[in-house]
Short mmCIF file of C-alpha atoms in Angstrom, two decimals:
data_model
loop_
_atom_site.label_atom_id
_atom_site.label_comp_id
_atom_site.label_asym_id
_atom_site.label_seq_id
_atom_site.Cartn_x
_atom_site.Cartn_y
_atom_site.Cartn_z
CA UNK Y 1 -9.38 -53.94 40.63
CA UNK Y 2 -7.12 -51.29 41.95
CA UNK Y 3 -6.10 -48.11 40.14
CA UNK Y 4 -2.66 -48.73 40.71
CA UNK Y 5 -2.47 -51.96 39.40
CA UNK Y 6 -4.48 -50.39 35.93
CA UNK Y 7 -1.62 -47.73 35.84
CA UNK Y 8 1.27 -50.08 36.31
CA UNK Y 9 3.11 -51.93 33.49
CA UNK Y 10 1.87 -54.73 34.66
CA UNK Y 11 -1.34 -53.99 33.57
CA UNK Y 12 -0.40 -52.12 30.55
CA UNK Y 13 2.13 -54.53 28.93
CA UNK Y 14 0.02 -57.88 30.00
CA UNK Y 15 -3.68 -56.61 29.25
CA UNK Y 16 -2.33 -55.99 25.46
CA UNK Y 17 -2.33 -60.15 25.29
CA UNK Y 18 -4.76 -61.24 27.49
CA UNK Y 19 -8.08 -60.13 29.00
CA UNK Y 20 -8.51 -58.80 33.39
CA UNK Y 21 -10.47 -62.08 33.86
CA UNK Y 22 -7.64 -64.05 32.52
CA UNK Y 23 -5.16 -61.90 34.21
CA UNK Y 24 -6.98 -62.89 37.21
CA UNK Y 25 -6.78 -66.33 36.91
CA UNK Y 26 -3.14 -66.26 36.26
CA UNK Y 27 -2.83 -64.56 39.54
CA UNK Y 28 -4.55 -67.06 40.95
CA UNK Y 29 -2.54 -69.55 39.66
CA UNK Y 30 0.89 -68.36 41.32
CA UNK Y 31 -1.08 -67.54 44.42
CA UNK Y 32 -1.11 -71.15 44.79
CA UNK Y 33 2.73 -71.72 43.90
CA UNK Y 34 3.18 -69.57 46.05
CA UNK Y 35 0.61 -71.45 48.94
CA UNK Y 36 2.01 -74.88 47.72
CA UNK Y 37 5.69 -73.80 47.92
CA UNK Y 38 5.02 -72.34 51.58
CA UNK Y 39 3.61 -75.96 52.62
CA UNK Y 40 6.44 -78.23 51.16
CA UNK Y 41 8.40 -76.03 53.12
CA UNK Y 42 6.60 -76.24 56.32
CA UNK Y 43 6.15 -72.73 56.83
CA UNK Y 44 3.97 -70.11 58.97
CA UNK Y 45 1.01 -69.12 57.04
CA UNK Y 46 2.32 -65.46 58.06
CA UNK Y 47 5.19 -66.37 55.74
CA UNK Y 48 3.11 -67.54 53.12
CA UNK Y 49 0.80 -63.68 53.67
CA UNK Y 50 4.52 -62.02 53.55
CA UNK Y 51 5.30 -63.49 50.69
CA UNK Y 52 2.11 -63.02 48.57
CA UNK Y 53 2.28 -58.98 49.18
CA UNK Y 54 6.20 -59.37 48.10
CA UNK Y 55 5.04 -61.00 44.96
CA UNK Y 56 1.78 -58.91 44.13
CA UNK Y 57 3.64 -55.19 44.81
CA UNK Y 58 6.63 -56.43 42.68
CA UNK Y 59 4.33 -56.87 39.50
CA UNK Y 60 2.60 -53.63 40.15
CA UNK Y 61 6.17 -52.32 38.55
CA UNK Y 62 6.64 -55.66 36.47
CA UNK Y 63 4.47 -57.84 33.78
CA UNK Y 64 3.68 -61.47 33.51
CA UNK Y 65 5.14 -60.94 29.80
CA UNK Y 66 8.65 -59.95 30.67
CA UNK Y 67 9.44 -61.83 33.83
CA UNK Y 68 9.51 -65.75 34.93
CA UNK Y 69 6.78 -65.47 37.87
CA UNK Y 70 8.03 -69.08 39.24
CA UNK Y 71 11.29 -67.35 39.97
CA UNK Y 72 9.33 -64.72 41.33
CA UNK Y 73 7.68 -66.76 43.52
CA UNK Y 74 10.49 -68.85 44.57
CA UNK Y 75 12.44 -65.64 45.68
CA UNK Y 76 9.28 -64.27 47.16
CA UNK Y 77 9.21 -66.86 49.32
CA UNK Y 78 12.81 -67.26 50.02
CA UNK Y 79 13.12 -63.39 50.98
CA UNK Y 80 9.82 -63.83 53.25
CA UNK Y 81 11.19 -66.68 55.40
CA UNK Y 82 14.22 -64.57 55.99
CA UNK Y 83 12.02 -61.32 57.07
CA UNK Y 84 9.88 -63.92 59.34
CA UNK Y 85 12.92 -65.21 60.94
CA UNK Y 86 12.59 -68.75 60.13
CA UNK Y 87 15.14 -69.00 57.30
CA UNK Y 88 15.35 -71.76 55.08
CA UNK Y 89 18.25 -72.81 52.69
CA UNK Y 90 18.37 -71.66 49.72
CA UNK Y 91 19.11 -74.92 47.97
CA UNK Y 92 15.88 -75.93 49.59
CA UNK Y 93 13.48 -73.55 48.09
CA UNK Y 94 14.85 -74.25 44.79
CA UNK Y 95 14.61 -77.95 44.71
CA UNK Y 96 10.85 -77.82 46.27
CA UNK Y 97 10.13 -74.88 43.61
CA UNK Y 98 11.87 -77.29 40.79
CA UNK Y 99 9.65 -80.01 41.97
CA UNK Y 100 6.50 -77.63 41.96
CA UNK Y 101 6.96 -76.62 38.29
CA UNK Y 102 7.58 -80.29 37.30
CA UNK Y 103 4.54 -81.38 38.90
CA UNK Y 104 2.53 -79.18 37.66
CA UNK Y 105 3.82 -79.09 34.15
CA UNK Y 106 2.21 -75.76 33.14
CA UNK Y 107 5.06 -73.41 33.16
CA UNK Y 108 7.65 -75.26 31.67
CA UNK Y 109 11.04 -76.46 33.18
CA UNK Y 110 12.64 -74.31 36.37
CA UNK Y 111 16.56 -74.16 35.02
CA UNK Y 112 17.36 -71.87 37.82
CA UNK Y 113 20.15 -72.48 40.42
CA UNK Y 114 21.14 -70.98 43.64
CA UNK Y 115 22.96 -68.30 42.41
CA UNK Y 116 20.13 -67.16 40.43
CA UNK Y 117 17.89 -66.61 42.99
CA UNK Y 118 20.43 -65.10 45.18
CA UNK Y 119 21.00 -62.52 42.38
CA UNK Y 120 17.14 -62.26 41.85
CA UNK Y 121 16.67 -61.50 45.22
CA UNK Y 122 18.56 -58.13 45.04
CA UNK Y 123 16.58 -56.73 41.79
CA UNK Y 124 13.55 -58.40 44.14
CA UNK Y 125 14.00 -55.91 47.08
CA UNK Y 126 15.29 -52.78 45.09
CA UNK Y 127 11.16 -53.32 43.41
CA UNK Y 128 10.08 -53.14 46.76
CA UNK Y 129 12.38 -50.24 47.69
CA UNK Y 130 13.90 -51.72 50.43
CA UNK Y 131 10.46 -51.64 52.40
CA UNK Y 132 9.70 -55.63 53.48
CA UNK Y 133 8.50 -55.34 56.76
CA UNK Y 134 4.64 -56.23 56.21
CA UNK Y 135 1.82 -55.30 58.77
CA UNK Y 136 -0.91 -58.26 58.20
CA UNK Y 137 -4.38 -58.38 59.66
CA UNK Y 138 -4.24 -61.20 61.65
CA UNK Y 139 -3.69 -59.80 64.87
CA UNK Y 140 -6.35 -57.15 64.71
CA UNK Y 141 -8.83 -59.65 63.31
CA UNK Y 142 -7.63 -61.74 66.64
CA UNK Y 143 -8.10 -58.69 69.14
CA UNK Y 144 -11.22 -57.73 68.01
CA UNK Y 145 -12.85 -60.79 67.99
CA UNK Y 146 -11.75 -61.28 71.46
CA UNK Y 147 -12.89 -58.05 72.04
CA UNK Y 148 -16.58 -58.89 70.59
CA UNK Y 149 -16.14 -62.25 72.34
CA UNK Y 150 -17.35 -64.44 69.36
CA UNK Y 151 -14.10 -66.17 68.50
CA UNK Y 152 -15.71 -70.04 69.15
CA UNK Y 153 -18.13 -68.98 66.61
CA UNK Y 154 -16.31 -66.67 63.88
CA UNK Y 155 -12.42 -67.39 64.06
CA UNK Y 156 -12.06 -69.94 61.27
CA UNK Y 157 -14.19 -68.38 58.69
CA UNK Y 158 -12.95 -65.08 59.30
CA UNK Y 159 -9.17 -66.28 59.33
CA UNK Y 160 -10.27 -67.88 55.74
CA UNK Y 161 -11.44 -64.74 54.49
CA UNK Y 162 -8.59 -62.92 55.18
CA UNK Y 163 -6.28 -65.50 53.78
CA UNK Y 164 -8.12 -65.02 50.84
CA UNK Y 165 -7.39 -61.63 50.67
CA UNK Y 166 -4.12 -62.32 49.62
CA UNK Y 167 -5.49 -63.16 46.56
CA UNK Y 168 -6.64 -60.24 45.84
CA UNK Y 169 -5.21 -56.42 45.52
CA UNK Y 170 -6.93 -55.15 49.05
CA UNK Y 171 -3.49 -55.79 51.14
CA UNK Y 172 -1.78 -53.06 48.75
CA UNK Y 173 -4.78 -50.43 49.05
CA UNK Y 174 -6.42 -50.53 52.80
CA UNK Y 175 -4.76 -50.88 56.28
CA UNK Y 176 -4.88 -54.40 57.96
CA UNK Y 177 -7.39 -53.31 60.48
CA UNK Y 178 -9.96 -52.84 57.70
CA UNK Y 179 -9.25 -56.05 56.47
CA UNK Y 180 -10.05 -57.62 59.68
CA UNK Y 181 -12.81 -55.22 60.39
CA UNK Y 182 -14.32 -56.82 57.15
CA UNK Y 183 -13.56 -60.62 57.65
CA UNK Y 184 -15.21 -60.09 60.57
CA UNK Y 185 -17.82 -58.41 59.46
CA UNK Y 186 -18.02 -60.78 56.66
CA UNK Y 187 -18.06 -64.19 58.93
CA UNK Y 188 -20.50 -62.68 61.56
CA UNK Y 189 -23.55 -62.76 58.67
CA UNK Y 190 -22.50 -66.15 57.22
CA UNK Y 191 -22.28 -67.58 60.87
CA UNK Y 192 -24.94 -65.56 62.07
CA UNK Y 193 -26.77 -68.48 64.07
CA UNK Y 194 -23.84 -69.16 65.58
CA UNK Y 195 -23.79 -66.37 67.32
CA UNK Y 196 -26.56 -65.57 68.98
CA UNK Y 197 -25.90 -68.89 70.56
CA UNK Y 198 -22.52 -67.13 71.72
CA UNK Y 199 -23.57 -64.05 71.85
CA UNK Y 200 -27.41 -63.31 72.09
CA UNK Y 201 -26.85 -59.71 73.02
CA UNK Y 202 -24.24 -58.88 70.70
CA UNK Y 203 -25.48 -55.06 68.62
CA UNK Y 204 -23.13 -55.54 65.79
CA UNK Y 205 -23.96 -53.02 63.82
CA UNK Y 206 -23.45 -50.22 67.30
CA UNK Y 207 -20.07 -51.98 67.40
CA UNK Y 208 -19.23 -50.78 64.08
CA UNK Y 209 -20.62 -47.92 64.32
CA UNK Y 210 -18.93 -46.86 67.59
CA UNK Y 211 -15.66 -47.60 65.20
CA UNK Y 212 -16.41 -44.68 63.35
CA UNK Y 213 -14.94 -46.20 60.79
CA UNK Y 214 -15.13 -45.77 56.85
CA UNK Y 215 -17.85 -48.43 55.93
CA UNK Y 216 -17.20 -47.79 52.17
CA UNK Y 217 -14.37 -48.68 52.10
CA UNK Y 218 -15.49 -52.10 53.93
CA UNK Y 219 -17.72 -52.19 51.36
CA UNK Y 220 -14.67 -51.64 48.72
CA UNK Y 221 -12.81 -55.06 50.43
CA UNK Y 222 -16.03 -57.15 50.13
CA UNK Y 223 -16.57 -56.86 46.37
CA UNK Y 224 -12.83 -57.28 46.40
CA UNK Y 225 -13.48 -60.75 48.27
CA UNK Y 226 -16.75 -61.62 46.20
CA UNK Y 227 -14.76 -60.74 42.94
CA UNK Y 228 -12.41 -62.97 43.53
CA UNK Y 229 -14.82 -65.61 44.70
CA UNK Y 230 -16.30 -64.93 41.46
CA UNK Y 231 -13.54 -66.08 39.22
CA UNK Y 232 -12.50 -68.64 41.79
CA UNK Y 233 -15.80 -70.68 40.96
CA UNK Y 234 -14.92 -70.39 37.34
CA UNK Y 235 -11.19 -70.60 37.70
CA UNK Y 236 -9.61 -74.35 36.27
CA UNK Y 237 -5.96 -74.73 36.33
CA UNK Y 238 -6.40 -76.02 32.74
CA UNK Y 239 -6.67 -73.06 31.20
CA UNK Y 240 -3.91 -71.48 32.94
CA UNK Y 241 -1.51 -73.17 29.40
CA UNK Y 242 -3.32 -71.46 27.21
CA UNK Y 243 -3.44 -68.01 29.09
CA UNK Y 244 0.31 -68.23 29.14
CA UNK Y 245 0.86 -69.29 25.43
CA UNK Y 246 -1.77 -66.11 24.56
CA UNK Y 247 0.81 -64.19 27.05
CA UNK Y 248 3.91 -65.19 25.27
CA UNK Y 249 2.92 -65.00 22.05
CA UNK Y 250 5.46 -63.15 19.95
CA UNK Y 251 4.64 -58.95 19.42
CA UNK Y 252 3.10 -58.33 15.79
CA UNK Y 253 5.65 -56.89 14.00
CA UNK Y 254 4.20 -53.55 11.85
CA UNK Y 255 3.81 -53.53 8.41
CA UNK Y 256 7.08 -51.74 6.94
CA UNK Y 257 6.34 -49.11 4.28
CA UNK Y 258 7.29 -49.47 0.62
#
């Protein structure tokens, strides 16, 4: 993981109760609130990205432990269509979030109202200091594949990897372009049949290097990916109860001195 996110209170306050692996999964776990919300709503994925990097730089200054993440997410969400200019209402994104949390009965009841997440919303964009305008890799990852002329054969998987990376910490630490640089790079050796079909005299690796970009720290974003594909494999929403329980538990209280 990222050293910002080991130096935050997130990860301070939260790694007292539970384990990285665990606080993992829980991220997981509201990264598909936050996917599940954006699809009852019928928005652009591009919402759904905007959203995620509201939601993961807010707990970089906030725990698990002392906030209500389906708030978060709801407010996330509700801020991001606004940004994207295709608003919804916000009596809308709190009955779909209401119905979320009932069906999947792991975080309890949703008891908030309109006027909550109104007034969440403003302690929402103070944590991101007022800065919500979010560059995502999509159109790079578009241009250059153009530009390499293998989109028939690497488009999909590559747009999958970077939607993945929303998952993970690498849209807080490295510029879109090397996000896209990576999906790309990424999709090209999992499709690599593919495209010598397409492309037969495609010199990939001259491509890259005529970049002259950083290649460690493409290396950095694909452990970030196979990390998280890592726990994904492992990851059961079943345990996400007990993570939260171990989360909440009360504080010890210290032994007072006779």
């Amino acid at each position: 993981m990222a050293t910002n996110f080991w130096e935050s209170s997130h990860g301070c306050k939260d790694l007292k109760y539970i384990t990285d692996r665990e606080l993992l999964k829980l991220g997981l776990h509201y990264s598909n609130y936050l996917l599940r919300l954006g699809k009852k709503l019928g928005v652009r994925q591009q919402v759904m990205a905007t959203a995620s990097v509201y939601f993961k730089r807010f707990f970089i200054k906030n725990a698990f432990r002392n906030t209500d993440p389906p708030l978060v997410v709801a407010t996330c969400m509700y801020l991001a269509c606004k940004i994207e200019e295709c608003p919804q209402h916000i009596k809308n994104v709190v009955t779909e979030m209401r119905n979320l949390v009932h069906e999947t009965r792991i975080d309890g009841p949703f008891p908030y109202e309109t006027f909550n997440l109104a007034e969440f919303e403003f302690y929402l964009m103070e944590d991101l200091d007022f800065y919500m305008i979010i560059y995502h890799p999509y159109r790079p990852l578009t241009q250059y594949l153009k530009l390499l002329g293998i989109e028939k054969s690497c488009i999909q998987a590559a747009w999958f990897i970077v939607n993945d990376t929303y998952r993970t910490d690498a849209l807080l630490i490295y510029p879109p372009h090397m996000i896209a640089l990576t999906a790309i790079l990424m999709s090209c050796v999992m499709n690599e049949e593919h495209i010598k079909q397409e492309k037969p005299h495609l010199d990939l690796r001259a491509w890259f290097a005529d970049l002259n970009i950083n290649m460690e720290e493409i290396a950095c974003i694909t452990q970030e990916i196979l990390d998280l594909w890592q726990v994904w494999d492992e990851y059961d929403e079943t345990q996400v109860s007990s993570i939260l329980r171990k989360l909440r538990a009360p504080q010890p209280q210290q032994l007072s001195r006779h």
